[in-house]
Short mmCIF file of C-alpha atoms in Angstrom, two decimals:
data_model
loop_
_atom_site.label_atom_id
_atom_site.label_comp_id
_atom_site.label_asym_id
_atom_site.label_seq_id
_atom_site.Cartn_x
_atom_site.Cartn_y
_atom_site.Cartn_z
CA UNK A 1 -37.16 11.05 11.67
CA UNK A 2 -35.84 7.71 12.44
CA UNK A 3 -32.45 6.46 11.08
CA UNK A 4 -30.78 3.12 12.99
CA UNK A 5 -26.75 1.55 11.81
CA UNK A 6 -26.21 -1.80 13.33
CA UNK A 7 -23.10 -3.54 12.51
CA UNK A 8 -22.56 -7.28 13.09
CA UNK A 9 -19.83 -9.97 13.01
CA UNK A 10 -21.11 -12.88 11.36
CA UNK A 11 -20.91 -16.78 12.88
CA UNK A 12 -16.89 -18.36 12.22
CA UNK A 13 -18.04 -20.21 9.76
CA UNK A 14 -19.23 -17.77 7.38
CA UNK A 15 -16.28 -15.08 8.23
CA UNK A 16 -14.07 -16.55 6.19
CA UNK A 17 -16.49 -15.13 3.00
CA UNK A 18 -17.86 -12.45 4.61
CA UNK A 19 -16.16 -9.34 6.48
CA UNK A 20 -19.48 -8.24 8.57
CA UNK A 21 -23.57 -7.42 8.00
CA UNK A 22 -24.74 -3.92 8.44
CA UNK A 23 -28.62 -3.34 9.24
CA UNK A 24 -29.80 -0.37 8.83
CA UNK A 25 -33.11 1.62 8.78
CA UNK A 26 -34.30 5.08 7.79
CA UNK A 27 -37.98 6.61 8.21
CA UNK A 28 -39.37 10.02 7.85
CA UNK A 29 -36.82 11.27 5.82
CA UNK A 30 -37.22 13.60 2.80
CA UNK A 31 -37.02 11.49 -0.58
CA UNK A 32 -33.02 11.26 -1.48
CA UNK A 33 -30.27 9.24 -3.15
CA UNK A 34 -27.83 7.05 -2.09
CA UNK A 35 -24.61 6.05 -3.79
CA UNK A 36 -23.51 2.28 -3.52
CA UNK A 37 -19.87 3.28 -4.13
CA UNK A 38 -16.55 1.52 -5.21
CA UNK A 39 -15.43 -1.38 -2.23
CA UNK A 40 -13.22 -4.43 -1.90
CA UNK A 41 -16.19 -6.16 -1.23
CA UNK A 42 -18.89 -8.04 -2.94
CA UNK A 43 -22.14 -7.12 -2.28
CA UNK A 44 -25.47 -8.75 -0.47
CA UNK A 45 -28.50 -7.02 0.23
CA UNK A 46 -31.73 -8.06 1.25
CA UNK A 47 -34.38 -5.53 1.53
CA UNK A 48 -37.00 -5.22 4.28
CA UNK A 49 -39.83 -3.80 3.76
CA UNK A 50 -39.64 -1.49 0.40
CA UNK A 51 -37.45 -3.23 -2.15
CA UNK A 52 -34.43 -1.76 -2.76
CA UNK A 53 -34.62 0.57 -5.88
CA UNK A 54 -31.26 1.33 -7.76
CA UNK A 55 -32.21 4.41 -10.14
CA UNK A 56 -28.50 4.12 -11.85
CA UNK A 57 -26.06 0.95 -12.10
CA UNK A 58 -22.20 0.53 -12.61
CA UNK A 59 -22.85 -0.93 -15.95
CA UNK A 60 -25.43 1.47 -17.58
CA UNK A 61 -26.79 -0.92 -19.90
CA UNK A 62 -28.31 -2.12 -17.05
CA UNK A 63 -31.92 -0.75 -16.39
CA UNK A 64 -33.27 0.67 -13.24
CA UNK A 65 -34.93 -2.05 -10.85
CA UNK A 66 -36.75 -2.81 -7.95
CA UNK A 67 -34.93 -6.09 -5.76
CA UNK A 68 -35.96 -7.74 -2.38
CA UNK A 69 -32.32 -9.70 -2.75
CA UNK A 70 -29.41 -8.29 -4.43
CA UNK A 71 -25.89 -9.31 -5.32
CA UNK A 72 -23.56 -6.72 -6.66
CA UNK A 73 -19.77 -7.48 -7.96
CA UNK A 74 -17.14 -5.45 -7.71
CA UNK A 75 -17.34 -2.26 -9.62
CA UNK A 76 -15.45 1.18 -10.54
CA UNK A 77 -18.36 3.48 -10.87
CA UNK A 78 -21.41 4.04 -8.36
CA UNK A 79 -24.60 2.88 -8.27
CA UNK A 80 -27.26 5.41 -7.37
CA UNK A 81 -30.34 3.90 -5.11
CA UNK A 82 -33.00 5.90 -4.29
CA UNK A 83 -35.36 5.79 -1.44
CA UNK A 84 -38.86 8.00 -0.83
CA UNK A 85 -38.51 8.91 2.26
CA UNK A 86 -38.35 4.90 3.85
CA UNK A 87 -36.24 2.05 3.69
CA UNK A 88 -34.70 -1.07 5.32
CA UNK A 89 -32.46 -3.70 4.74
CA UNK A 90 -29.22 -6.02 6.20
CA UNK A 91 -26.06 -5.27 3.77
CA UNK A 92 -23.19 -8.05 3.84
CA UNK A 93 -19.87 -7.60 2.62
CA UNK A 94 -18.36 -10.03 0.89
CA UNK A 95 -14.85 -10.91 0.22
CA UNK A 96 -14.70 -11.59 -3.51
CA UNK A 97 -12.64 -15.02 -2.30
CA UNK A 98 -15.76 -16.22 -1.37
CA UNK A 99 -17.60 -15.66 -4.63
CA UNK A 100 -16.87 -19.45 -5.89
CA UNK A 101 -17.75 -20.59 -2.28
CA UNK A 102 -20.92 -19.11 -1.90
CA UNK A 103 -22.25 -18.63 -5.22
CA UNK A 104 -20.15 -21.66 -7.40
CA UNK A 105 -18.65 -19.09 -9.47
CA UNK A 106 -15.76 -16.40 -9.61
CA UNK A 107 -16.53 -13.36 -8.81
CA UNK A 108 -15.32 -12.19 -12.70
CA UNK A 109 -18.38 -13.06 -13.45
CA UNK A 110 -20.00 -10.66 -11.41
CA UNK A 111 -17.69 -7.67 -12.10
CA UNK A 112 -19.46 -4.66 -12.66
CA UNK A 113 -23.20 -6.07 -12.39
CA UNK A 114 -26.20 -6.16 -9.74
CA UNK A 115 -28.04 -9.06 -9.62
CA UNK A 116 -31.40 -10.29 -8.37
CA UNK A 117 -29.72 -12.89 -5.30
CA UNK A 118 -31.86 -15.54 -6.85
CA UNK A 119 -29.30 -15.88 -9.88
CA UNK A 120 -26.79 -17.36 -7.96
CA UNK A 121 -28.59 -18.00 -4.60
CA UNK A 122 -31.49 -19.78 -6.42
CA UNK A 123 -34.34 -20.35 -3.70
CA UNK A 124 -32.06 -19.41 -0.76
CA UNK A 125 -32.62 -15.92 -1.93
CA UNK A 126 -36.31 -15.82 -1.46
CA UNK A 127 -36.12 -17.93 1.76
CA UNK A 128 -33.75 -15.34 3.52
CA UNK A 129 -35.73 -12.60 2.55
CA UNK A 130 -38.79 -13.83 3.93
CA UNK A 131 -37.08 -15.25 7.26
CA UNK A 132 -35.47 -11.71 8.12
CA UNK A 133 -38.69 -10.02 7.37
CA UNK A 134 -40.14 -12.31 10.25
CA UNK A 135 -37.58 -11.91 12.52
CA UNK A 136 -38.36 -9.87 15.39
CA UNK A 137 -35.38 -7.63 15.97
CA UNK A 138 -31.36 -7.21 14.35
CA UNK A 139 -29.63 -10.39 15.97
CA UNK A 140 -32.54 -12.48 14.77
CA UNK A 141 -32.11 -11.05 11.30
CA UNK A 142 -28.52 -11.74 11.77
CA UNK A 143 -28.82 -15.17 12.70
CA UNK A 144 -30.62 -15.89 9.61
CA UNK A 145 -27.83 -14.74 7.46
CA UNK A 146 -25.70 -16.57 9.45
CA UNK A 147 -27.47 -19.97 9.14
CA UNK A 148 -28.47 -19.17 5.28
CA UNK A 149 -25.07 -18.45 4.39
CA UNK A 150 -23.03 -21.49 6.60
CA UNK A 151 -26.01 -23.67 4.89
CA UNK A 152 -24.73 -22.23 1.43
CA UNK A 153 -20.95 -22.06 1.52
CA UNK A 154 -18.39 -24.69 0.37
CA UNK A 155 -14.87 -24.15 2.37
CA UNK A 156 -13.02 -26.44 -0.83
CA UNK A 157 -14.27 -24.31 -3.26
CA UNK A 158 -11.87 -21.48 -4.12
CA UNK A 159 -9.26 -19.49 -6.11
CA UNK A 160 -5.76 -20.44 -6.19
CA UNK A 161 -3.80 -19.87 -2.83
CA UNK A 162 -1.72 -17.63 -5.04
CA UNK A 163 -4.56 -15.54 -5.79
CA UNK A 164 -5.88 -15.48 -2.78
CA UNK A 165 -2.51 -14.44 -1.10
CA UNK A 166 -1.84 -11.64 -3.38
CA UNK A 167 -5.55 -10.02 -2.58
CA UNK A 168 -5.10 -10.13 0.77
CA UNK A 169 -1.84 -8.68 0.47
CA UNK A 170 -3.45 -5.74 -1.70
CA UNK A 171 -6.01 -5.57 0.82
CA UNK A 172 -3.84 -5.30 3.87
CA UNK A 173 -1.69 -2.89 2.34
CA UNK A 174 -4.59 -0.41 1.78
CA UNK A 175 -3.94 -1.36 -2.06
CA UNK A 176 -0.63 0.55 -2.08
CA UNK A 177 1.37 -2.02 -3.12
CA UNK A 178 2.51 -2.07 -6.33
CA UNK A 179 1.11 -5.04 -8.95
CA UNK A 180 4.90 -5.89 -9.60
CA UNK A 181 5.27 -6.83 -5.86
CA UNK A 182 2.19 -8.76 -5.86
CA UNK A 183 3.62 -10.56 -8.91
CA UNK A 184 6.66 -11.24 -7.17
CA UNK A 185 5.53 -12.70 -4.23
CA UNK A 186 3.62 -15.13 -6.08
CA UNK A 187 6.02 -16.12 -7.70
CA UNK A 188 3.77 -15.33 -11.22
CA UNK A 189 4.40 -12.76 -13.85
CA UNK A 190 2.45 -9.69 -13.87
CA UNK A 191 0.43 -10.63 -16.73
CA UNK A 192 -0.20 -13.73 -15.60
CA UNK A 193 -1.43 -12.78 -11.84
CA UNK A 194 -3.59 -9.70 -13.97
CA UNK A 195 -5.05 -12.14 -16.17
CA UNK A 196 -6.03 -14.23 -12.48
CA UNK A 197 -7.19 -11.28 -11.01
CA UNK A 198 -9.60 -10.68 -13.64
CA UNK A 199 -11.09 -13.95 -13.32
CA UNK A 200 -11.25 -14.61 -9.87
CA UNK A 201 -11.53 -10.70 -8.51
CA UNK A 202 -12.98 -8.95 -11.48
CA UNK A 203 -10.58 -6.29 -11.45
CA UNK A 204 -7.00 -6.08 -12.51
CA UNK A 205 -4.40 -5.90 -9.56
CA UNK A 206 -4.04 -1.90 -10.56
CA UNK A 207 -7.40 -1.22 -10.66
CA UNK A 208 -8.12 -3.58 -7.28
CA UNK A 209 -5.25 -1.03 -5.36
CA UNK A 210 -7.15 2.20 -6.95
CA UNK A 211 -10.50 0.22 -5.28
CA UNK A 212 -8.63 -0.32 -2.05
CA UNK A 213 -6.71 3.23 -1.68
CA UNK A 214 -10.05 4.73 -2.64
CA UNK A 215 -12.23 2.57 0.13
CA UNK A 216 -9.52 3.14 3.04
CA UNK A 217 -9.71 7.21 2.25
CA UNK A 218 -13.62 7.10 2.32
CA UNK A 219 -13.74 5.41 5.62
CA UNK A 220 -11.55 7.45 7.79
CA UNK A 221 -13.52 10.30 6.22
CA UNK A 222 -16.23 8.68 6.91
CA UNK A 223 -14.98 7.88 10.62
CA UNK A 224 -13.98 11.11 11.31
CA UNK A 225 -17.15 13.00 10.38
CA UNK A 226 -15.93 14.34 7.57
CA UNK A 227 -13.30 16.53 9.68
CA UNK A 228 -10.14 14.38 8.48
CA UNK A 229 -7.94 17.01 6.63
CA UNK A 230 -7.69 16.11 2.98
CA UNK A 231 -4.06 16.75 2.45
CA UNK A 232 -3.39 14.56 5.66
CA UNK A 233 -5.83 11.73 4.27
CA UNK A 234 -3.83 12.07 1.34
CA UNK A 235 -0.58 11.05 2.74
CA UNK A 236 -2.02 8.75 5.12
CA UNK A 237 -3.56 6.42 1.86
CA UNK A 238 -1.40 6.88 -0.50
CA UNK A 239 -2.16 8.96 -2.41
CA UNK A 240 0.58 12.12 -3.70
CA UNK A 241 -1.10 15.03 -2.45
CA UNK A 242 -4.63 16.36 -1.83
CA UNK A 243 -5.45 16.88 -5.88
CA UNK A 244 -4.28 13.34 -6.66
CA UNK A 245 -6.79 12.04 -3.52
CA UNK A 246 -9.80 14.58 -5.04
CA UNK A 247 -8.84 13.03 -8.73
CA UNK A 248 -9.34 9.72 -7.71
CA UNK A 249 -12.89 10.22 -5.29
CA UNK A 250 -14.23 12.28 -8.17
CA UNK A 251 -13.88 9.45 -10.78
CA UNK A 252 -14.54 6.47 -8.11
CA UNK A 253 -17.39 8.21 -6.32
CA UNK A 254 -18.66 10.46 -9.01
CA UNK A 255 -17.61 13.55 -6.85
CA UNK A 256 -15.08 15.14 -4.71
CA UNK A 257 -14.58 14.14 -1.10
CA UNK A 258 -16.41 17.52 0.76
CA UNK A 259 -19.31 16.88 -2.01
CA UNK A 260 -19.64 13.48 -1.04
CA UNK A 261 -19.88 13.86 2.52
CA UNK A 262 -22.38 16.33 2.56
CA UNK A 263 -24.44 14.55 0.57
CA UNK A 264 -24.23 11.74 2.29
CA UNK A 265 -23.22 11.33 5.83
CA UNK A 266 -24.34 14.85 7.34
CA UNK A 267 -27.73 13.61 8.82
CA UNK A 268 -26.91 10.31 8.86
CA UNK A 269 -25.54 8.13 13.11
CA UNK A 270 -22.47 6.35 13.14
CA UNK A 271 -23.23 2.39 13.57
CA UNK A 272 -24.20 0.66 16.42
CA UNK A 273 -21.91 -2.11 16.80
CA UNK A 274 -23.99 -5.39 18.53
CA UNK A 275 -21.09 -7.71 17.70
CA UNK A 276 -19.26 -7.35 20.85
CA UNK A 277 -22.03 -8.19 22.86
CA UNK A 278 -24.52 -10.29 20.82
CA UNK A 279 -21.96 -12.31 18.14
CA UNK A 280 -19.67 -14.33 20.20
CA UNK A 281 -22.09 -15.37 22.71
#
């Protein structure tokens, strides 16, 4: 069995959009599942290799589906990918501030979907796929998402500041502060900065902090291989006790935290991070 986690800090100009690119590759492994869970982030994938097969999608009425390039918006429910035994691919996460940047529309519009990358990369899609399949190792893969995605992005297209203030805000906090702050310090009603968020985010400010409480847990669970004590994670994200924090993983993730870890992470290396030494140079 081969498994490798390679994290990556993409160039300045594209960090603005983007928060870093993950590589990662799996072989010999039994045939599994894979859940694309609940993030602050927008998602980019571009396979290598096998093309990335989601089996289940946030929005059911979606069917299953094979993709070289995918772009996912930001969602409440899983997605379940499956794999037989092999597969490869670079993963970017993206902040949804980006989405009108990089793709010339909000990232409402991609709330709760997966797309093929070509919908709102057009050819750029195809023409990063084939580059990183060519590429002979991670920081040349890198480099081509760096130079696809500076090549795509538009700095003066955005959101309001006010919008983007207030995410970053719920973002920073971990999403425990409260929509009525958020509201406040823009200087907007709450309806007003919901009806914003849902346009320029996808999600309502409430929602967003459930997203963000719910990401922030997973991590340091995550982080601490699966050892973190619930009731302490609990406190530590917000949440009111251990059976609020299982409450909210079982509806985000589709199961509680001790489930999810097992399932997922038990077999599985931390990242490699290159970005240190290969990024800034």
């Amino acid at each position: 069995m081969a498994s490798q986690y390679v994290r990556w800090r993409p160039a300045p100009a594209v960090r603005p959009f983007a928060a870093w690119y993950t590589g990662y590759a799996q072989d010999g492994l039994p045939p599994s599942r894979h859940r694309g869970l609940p993030s602050p982030y927008l998602t980019l994938i571009i396979a290598l290799g096998e093309p990335l097969r989601i089996a289940a999608h946030p929005d059911p009425a979606t069917p299953p589906g094979r993709y070289d390039t995918l772009v996912g918006g930001l969602h409440t429910t899983p997605a379940i990918i499956v794999h037989d035994g092999r597969q490869a691919g670079i993963q970017v996460a993206l902040s949804p501030l980006g989405a009108r940047s990089l793709f010339g529309l909000p990232a409402g519009e991609l709330a709760g979907a997966d797309l093929d990358a070509a919908c709102v990369l057009g050819p750029l899609a195809a023409e990063a796929h084939e580059r990183v399949a060519l590429a002979p190792d991670w920081p040349a893969r890198f480099r081509v998402v760096d130079e696809v995605l500076t090549r795509r992005a538009d700095p003066d297209r955005g959101p309001a500041p006010e919008v983007a203030f207030a995410w970053r805000r719920l973002c920073a906090s971990g999403g425990t502060v409260s929509p009525a702050r958020l509201a406040g310090a823009t200087g907007w009603s709450g309806r007003y900065l919901s009806r914003r968020f849902g346009v320029e985010i996808g999600l309502s400010p409430k929602v967003a902090a459930r997203v963000a409480r719910f990401d922030r847990a997973r991590r340091r669970l995550q982080e601490s291989g699966g050892a973190h004590p619930l009731a302490a994670l609990a406190v530590e994200c917000g949440y009111y006790d251990q059976a609020h924090l299982s409450r909210e993983f079982t509806a985000l993730a589709g199961l509680p935290p001790a489930r999810w870890w097992a399932e997922e992470f038990r077999n599985v290396q931390a990242p490699v991070d290159l970005a240190a030494a290969e990024s800034s140079a």
